[in-house]
PDB file of C-alpha atoms in Angstrom:
ATOM      1  CA  MET A   4     -13.961 176.686  93.821  1.00  0.00           C
ATOM      2  CA  GLN A   5     -13.963 177.627  90.128  1.00  0.00           C
ATOM      3  CA  ALA A   6     -10.565 175.995  89.615  1.00  0.00           C
ATOM      4  CA  ASP A   7     -11.862 172.860  91.333  1.00  0.00           C
ATOM      5  CA  VAL A   8     -14.792 172.668  88.909  1.00  0.00           C
ATOM      6  CA  VAL A   9     -12.486 173.046  85.904  1.00  0.00           C
ATOM      7  CA  ALA A  10     -10.119 170.409  87.295  1.00  0.00           C
ATOM      8  CA  ALA A  11     -12.999 167.987  87.896  1.00  0.00           C
ATOM      9  CA  MET A  12     -14.265 168.451  84.350  1.00  0.00           C
ATOM     10  CA  LYS A  13     -10.771 168.004  82.947  1.00  0.00           C
ATOM     11  CA  TRP A  14     -10.358 164.776  84.939  1.00  0.00           C
ATOM     12  CA  ALA A  15     -13.724 163.425  83.782  1.00  0.00           C
ATOM     13  CA  TRP A  16     -13.126 164.432  80.163  1.00  0.00           C
ATOM     14  CA  ASN A  17      -9.678 162.828  80.106  1.00  0.00           C
ATOM     15  CA  GLY A  18     -11.200 159.558  81.295  1.00  0.00           C
ATOM     16  CA  TYR A  19     -13.860 159.660  78.585  1.00  0.00           C
ATOM     17  CA  ARG A  20     -11.365 160.694  75.896  1.00  0.00           C
ATOM     18  CA  ASP A  21      -8.837 158.003  76.781  1.00  0.00           C
ATOM     19  CA  HIS A  22     -11.240 155.084  77.224  1.00  0.00           C
ATOM     20  CA  ALA A  23     -14.549 155.857  75.475  1.00  0.00           C
ATOM     21  CA  MET A  24     -13.995 158.535  72.817  1.00  0.00           C
ATOM     22  CA  GLY A  25     -16.872 158.494  70.350  1.00  0.00           C
ATOM     23  CA  HIS A  26     -19.159 156.370  72.511  1.00  0.00           C
ATOM     24  CA  ASP A  27     -22.263 157.412  74.419  1.00  0.00           C
ATOM     25  CA  SER A  28     -20.701 156.963  77.829  1.00  0.00           C
ATOM     26  CA  LEU A  29     -17.810 155.516  79.801  1.00  0.00           C
ATOM     27  CA  ASP A  30     -18.298 152.264  81.683  1.00  0.00           C
ATOM     28  CA  VAL A  31     -16.156 153.129  84.703  1.00  0.00           C
ATOM     29  CA  ILE A  32     -15.993 149.514  85.897  1.00  0.00           C
ATOM     30  CA  ASN A  33     -14.705 147.984  82.669  1.00  0.00           C
ATOM     31  CA  MET A  34     -13.112 151.232  81.449  1.00  0.00           C
ATOM     32  CA  ASN A  35     -14.561 151.096  77.954  1.00  0.00           C
ATOM     33  CA  GLY A  36     -17.224 152.809  75.900  1.00  0.00           C
ATOM     34  CA  THR A  37     -20.894 151.842  76.040  1.00  0.00           C
ATOM     35  CA  ALA A  38     -24.020 152.764  74.076  1.00  0.00           C
ATOM     36  CA  PHE A  39     -27.416 153.787  75.433  1.00  0.00           C
ATOM     37  CA  SER A  40     -29.225 152.015  72.574  1.00  0.00           C
ATOM     38  CA  ASP A  41     -28.674 150.365  69.183  1.00  0.00           C
ATOM     39  CA  HIS A  42     -27.036 153.531  67.904  1.00  0.00           C
ATOM     40  CA  ASP A  43     -23.915 154.812  69.638  1.00  0.00           C
ATOM     41  CA  LEU A  44     -24.255 158.571  69.062  1.00  0.00           C
ATOM     42  CA  ALA A  45     -21.319 159.876  71.117  1.00  0.00           C
ATOM     43  CA  ILE A  46     -23.852 161.516  73.416  1.00  0.00           C
ATOM     44  CA  SER A  47     -21.322 162.350  76.145  1.00  0.00           C
ATOM     45  CA  LEU A  48     -19.084 164.065  73.614  1.00  0.00           C
ATOM     46  CA  ALA A  49     -21.883 166.097  72.037  1.00  0.00           C
ATOM     47  CA  ASP A  50     -23.267 167.090  75.424  1.00  0.00           C
ATOM     48  CA  SER A  51     -19.832 168.176  76.695  1.00  0.00           C
ATOM     49  CA  LEU A  52     -18.945 170.626  73.925  1.00  0.00           C
ATOM     50  CA  ASP A  53     -20.472 173.729  75.498  1.00  0.00           C
ATOM     51  CA  THR A  54     -19.157 172.812  78.958  1.00  0.00           C
ATOM     52  CA  LEU A  55     -15.598 172.407  77.665  1.00  0.00           C
ATOM     53  CA  PHE A  56     -15.790 175.759  75.919  1.00  0.00           C
ATOM     54  CA  LEU A  57     -17.340 177.663  78.825  1.00  0.00           C
ATOM     55  CA  LEU A  58     -14.755 176.298  81.257  1.00  0.00           C
ATOM     56  CA  GLY A  59     -11.927 177.494  79.043  1.00  0.00           C
ATOM     57  CA  LEU A  60     -10.771 174.011  78.037  1.00  0.00           C
ATOM     58  CA  HIS A  61     -10.421 175.176  74.461  1.00  0.00           C
ATOM     59  CA  ASP A  62      -7.880 172.589  73.318  1.00  0.00           C
ATOM     60  CA  ASP A  63     -10.181 169.807  74.473  1.00  0.00           C
ATOM     61  CA  PHE A  64     -13.129 171.591  72.874  1.00  0.00           C
ATOM     62  CA  ASP A  65     -11.300 171.885  69.546  1.00  0.00           C
ATOM     63  CA  ASP A  66     -10.378 168.197  69.615  1.00  0.00           C
ATOM     64  CA  ALA A  67     -13.957 167.185  70.432  1.00  0.00           C
ATOM     65  CA  ALA A  68     -15.492 169.519  67.845  1.00  0.00           C
ATOM     66  CA  THR A  69     -13.117 168.257  65.157  1.00  0.00           C
ATOM     67  CA  TRP A  70     -14.039 164.662  66.004  1.00  0.00           C
ATOM     68  CA  ALA A  71     -17.764 165.476  65.982  1.00  0.00           C
ATOM     69  CA  GLU A  72     -17.598 167.283  62.649  1.00  0.00           C
ATOM     70  CA  ALA A  73     -15.771 164.364  61.020  1.00  0.00           C
ATOM     71  CA  ASN A  74     -17.581 161.438  62.638  1.00  0.00           C
ATOM     72  CA  LEU A  75     -20.916 162.371  64.191  1.00  0.00           C
ATOM     73  CA  PRO A  76     -22.937 162.525  60.917  1.00  0.00           C
ATOM     74  CA  HIS A  77     -22.020 158.893  60.188  1.00  0.00           C
ATOM     75  CA  LYS A  78     -23.335 157.823  63.579  1.00  0.00           C
ATOM     76  CA  PHE A  79     -26.901 158.316  62.307  1.00  0.00           C
ATOM     77  CA  ASP A  80     -26.557 155.860  59.414  1.00  0.00           C
ATOM     78  CA  GLY A  81     -28.137 152.429  59.566  1.00  0.00           C
ATOM     79  CA  PRO A  82     -31.147 150.827  61.247  1.00  0.00           C
ATOM     80  CA  GLY A  83     -31.704 150.607  64.952  1.00  0.00           C
ATOM     81  CA  LYS A  84     -33.476 152.238  67.867  1.00  0.00           C
ATOM     82  CA  VAL A  85     -32.427 155.348  69.757  1.00  0.00           C
ATOM     83  CA  SER A  86     -33.590 157.019  72.943  1.00  0.00           C
ATOM     84  CA  LEU A  87     -35.730 159.905  71.705  1.00  0.00           C
ATOM     85  CA  PHE A  88     -35.215 161.809  74.945  1.00  0.00           C
ATOM     86  CA  GLU A  89     -31.426 161.494  75.039  1.00  0.00           C
ATOM     87  CA  THR A  90     -31.046 162.120  71.307  1.00  0.00           C
ATOM     88  CA  THR A  91     -33.274 165.189  71.321  1.00  0.00           C
ATOM     89  CA  ILE A  92     -31.866 166.989  74.357  1.00  0.00           C
ATOM     90  CA  ARG A  93     -28.209 166.082  73.868  1.00  0.00           C
ATOM     91  CA  VAL A  94     -27.583 165.627  70.142  1.00  0.00           C
ATOM     92  CA  LEU A  95     -30.391 167.462  68.331  1.00  0.00           C
ATOM     93  CA  GLY A  96     -31.363 170.031  70.945  1.00  0.00           C
ATOM     94  CA  ARG A  97     -29.702 172.977  69.214  1.00  0.00           C
ATOM     95  CA  ILE A  98     -30.706 172.576  65.582  1.00  0.00           C
ATOM     96  CA  LYS A  99     -33.987 174.504  65.738  1.00  0.00           C
ATOM     97  CA  LEU A 100     -34.114 178.148  64.770  1.00  0.00           C
ATOM     98  CA  GLY A 101     -36.790 179.039  67.285  1.00  0.00           C
ATOM     99  CA  ALA A 102     -37.032 178.304  70.995  1.00  0.00           C
ATOM    100  CA  GLY A 103     -34.335 175.898  72.108  1.00  0.00           C
ATOM    101  CA  GLY A 104     -31.636 176.625  69.582  1.00  0.00           C
ATOM    102  CA  ASP A 105     -31.743 180.107  68.118  1.00  0.00           C
ATOM    103  CA  SER A 106     -28.640 181.486  69.830  1.00  0.00           C
ATOM    104  CA  TYR A 107     -26.392 178.733  68.469  1.00  0.00           C
ATOM    105  CA  TYR A 108     -26.404 180.212  64.979  1.00  0.00           C
ATOM    106  CA  GLU A 109     -25.724 183.798  65.971  1.00  0.00           C
ATOM    107  CA  TYR A 110     -22.900 182.675  68.255  1.00  0.00           C
ATOM    108  CA  LEU A 111     -21.166 180.999  65.321  1.00  0.00           C
ATOM    109  CA  LEU A 112     -21.054 184.376  63.592  1.00  0.00           C
ATOM    110  CA  LYS A 113     -20.184 186.352  66.713  1.00  0.00           C
ATOM    111  CA  GLN A 114     -17.413 183.972  67.732  1.00  0.00           C
ATOM    112  CA  TRP A 115     -15.794 184.459  64.331  1.00  0.00           C
ATOM    113  CA  VAL A 116     -16.161 188.255  64.514  1.00  0.00           C
ATOM    114  CA  PHE A 117     -14.961 188.479  68.130  1.00  0.00           C
ATOM    115  CA  SER A 118     -11.900 186.394  67.305  1.00  0.00           C
ATOM    116  CA  GLY A 119     -10.783 189.116  64.928  1.00  0.00           C
ATOM    117  CA  LYS A 120     -11.999 186.879  62.075  1.00  0.00           C
ATOM    118  CA  ARG A 121      -9.169 184.449  62.738  1.00  0.00           C
ATOM    119  CA  GLN A 122     -11.217 181.409  63.766  1.00  0.00           C
ATOM    120  CA  ASP A 123     -12.477 180.548  60.293  1.00  0.00           C
ATOM    121  CA  ARG A 124     -14.096 177.333  61.496  1.00  0.00           C
ATOM    122  CA  TYR A 125     -16.965 179.350  62.958  1.00  0.00           C
ATOM    123  CA  ARG A 126     -17.380 181.409  59.793  1.00  0.00           C
ATOM    124  CA  ASP A 127     -17.528 178.231  57.722  1.00  0.00           C
ATOM    125  CA  MET A 128     -20.057 176.626  60.083  1.00  0.00           C
ATOM    126  CA  TYR A 129     -22.169 179.792  60.006  1.00  0.00           C
ATOM    127  CA  GLU A 130     -22.134 179.986  56.211  1.00  0.00           C
ATOM    128  CA  THR A 131     -23.030 176.304  55.943  1.00  0.00           C
ATOM    129  CA  ALA A 132     -25.935 176.787  58.357  1.00  0.00           C
ATOM    130  CA  VAL A 133     -27.314 179.841  56.542  1.00  0.00           C
ATOM    131  CA  THR A 134     -26.987 178.126  53.167  1.00  0.00           C
ATOM    132  CA  GLY A 135     -29.002 175.193  54.517  1.00  0.00           C
ATOM    133  CA  ILE A 136     -31.601 177.554  55.969  1.00  0.00           C
ATOM    134  CA  MET A 137     -31.995 179.394  52.675  1.00  0.00           C
ATOM    135  CA  ASP A 138     -32.185 176.170  50.660  1.00  0.00           C
ATOM    136  CA  LYS A 139     -34.527 174.193  52.911  1.00  0.00           C
ATOM    137  CA  LEU A 140     -36.558 176.433  55.225  1.00  0.00           C
ATOM    138  CA  VAL A 141     -37.619 179.553  53.309  1.00  0.00           C
ATOM    139  CA  GLY A 142     -41.282 179.772  52.339  1.00  0.00           C
ATOM    140  CA  ARG A 143     -43.955 182.360  51.558  1.00  0.00           C
ATOM    141  CA  THR A 144     -47.453 182.725  52.942  1.00  0.00           C
ATOM    142  CA  LYS A 145     -50.095 182.038  50.302  1.00  0.00           C
ATOM    143  CA  LYS A 146     -52.269 185.064  50.976  1.00  0.00           C
ATOM    144  CA  SER A 147     -49.829 187.871  51.779  1.00  0.00           C
ATOM    145  CA  GLY A 148     -46.593 186.558  50.304  1.00  0.00           C
ATOM    146  CA  TRP A 149     -44.673 187.115  53.531  1.00  0.00           C
ATOM    147  CA  VAL A 150     -41.370 185.287  53.750  1.00  0.00           C
ATOM    148  CA  PHE A 151     -41.034 182.895  56.680  1.00  0.00           C
ATOM    149  CA  LEU A 152     -38.689 180.163  57.917  1.00  0.00           C
ATOM    150  CA  GLY A 153     -40.597 176.943  58.413  1.00  0.00           C
ATOM    151  CA  GLU A 154     -39.733 173.696  60.148  1.00  0.00           C
ATOM    152  CA  LEU A 155     -38.426 170.734  58.169  1.00  0.00           C
ATOM    153  CA  GLU A 156     -40.094 167.419  58.968  1.00  0.00           C
ATOM    154  CA  VAL A 157     -38.300 164.080  58.938  1.00  0.00           C
ATOM    155  CA  ASN A 158     -39.875 163.209  55.566  1.00  0.00           C
ATOM    156  CA  GLY A 159     -38.538 166.427  54.025  1.00  0.00           C
ATOM    157  CA  ASP A 160     -41.820 168.356  54.038  1.00  0.00           C
ATOM    158  CA  LEU A 161     -41.740 172.006  55.096  1.00  0.00           C
ATOM    159  CA  THR A 162     -44.207 172.876  57.842  1.00  0.00           C
ATOM    160  CA  PRO A 163     -45.319 176.531  57.468  1.00  0.00           C
ATOM    161  CA  LYS A 164     -44.798 177.368  61.133  1.00  0.00           C
ATOM    162  CA  MET A 165     -42.368 179.991  62.432  1.00  0.00           C
ATOM    163  CA  ASP A 166     -41.668 180.700  66.105  1.00  0.00           C
ATOM    164  CA  HIS A 167     -41.646 184.337  67.134  1.00  0.00           C
ATOM    165  CA  LEU A 168     -38.088 183.818  68.390  1.00  0.00           C
ATOM    166  CA  VAL A 169     -37.009 183.270  64.775  1.00  0.00           C
ATOM    167  CA  CYS A 170     -37.294 187.059  64.505  1.00  0.00           C
ATOM    168  CA  PHE A 171     -33.710 187.238  65.776  1.00  0.00           C
ATOM    169  CA  MET A 172     -32.673 186.131  62.284  1.00  0.00           C
ATOM    170  CA  PRO A 173     -32.928 189.498  60.476  1.00  0.00           C
ATOM    171  CA  GLY A 174     -30.443 191.089  62.879  1.00  0.00           C
ATOM    172  CA  MET A 175     -28.082 188.127  62.662  1.00  0.00           C
ATOM    173  CA  LEU A 176     -28.162 188.070  58.867  1.00  0.00           C
ATOM    174  CA  ALA A 177     -27.651 191.835  58.677  1.00  0.00           C
ATOM    175  CA  LEU A 178     -24.680 191.591  61.040  1.00  0.00           C
ATOM    176  CA  GLY A 179     -23.202 188.902  58.836  1.00  0.00           C
ATOM    177  CA  TYR A 180     -23.653 191.081  55.770  1.00  0.00           C
ATOM    178  CA  MET A 181     -21.806 193.905  57.536  1.00  0.00           C
ATOM    179  CA  HIS A 182     -18.873 191.511  57.929  1.00  0.00           C
ATOM    180  CA  GLY A 183     -18.667 190.299  54.362  1.00  0.00           C
ATOM    181  CA  MET A 184     -21.459 187.780  53.923  1.00  0.00           C
ATOM    182  CA  PRO A 185     -23.274 187.846  50.537  1.00  0.00           C
ATOM    183  CA  SER A 186     -26.048 190.308  49.719  1.00  0.00           C
ATOM    184  CA  SER A 187     -28.563 187.443  49.572  1.00  0.00           C
ATOM    185  CA  HIS A 188     -28.258 187.267  53.369  1.00  0.00           C
ATOM    186  CA  LEU A 189     -29.295 190.917  53.650  1.00  0.00           C
ATOM    187  CA  ASP A 190     -32.185 190.369  51.231  1.00  0.00           C
ATOM    188  CA  LEU A 191     -33.500 187.565  53.428  1.00  0.00           C
ATOM    189  CA  ALA A 192     -32.969 189.716  56.534  1.00  0.00           C
ATOM    190  CA  LYS A 193     -35.147 192.473  55.063  1.00  0.00           C
ATOM    191  CA  ALA A 194     -37.869 190.040  54.015  1.00  0.00           C
ATOM    192  CA  LEU A 195     -37.973 188.315  57.400  1.00  0.00           C
ATOM    193  CA  GLY A 196     -37.900 191.649  59.206  1.00  0.00           C
ATOM    194  CA  ARG A 197     -40.942 192.704  57.217  1.00  0.00           C
ATOM    195  CA  THR A 198     -42.741 189.485  58.140  1.00  0.00           C
ATOM    196  CA  CYS A 199     -41.991 189.905  61.836  1.00  0.00           C
ATOM    197  CA  PHE A 200     -43.206 193.512  61.714  1.00  0.00           C
ATOM    198  CA  GLU A 201     -46.432 192.558  59.954  1.00  0.00           C
ATOM    199  CA  VAL A 202     -47.136 189.707  62.370  1.00  0.00           C
ATOM    200  CA  VAL A 203     -46.693 191.967  65.396  1.00  0.00           C
ATOM    201  CA  MET A 204     -48.832 194.709  63.874  1.00  0.00           C
ATOM    202  CA  SER A 205     -51.601 192.302  62.888  1.00  0.00           C
ATOM    203  CA  SER A 206     -51.788 190.907  66.419  1.00  0.00           C
ATOM    204  CA  ALA A 207     -51.635 194.270  68.201  1.00  0.00           C
TER     205      ALA A 207
END
């Protein structure tokens, strides 16, 4: 049964790759790519990445990830309408640090470590993510001076709101430091750990 599932996914992916690569979906009647809206965001590709990886189709995953890294950012340029539902759950669903996306970031680090530090792509993606977090999301509470990771709005404003699930970050950052990441990562880990401790204690 497991082999049948892998074979079915491989068959479906090959059809998409050969006839609709980079498009939202495959029109199986005309055998070409189609878009769900004004913007063609390669939704099928983005939504298939984790499935390809989990099923062990690593060559296909690498090809898709390489394409996404090189081309997906440009898909967002220009005017037009998009499906908020499809875009959020399939393309943007894993960019939050709290509920809905937290594990993505730690798995970048762990995948690099578990590969014997040979798969440098994951290290680079992790470092890029943490650099963005430190540059864009770090704030301090006005009264107590606790460090938190806020949420970045579309207009660039930082909303001072941190999910409790963001408290996985201190452990992730400390693990990264143990494997050669800069000391600034450990400094942020300590500060966030303190914030999480204080929040729990103040609500006890």
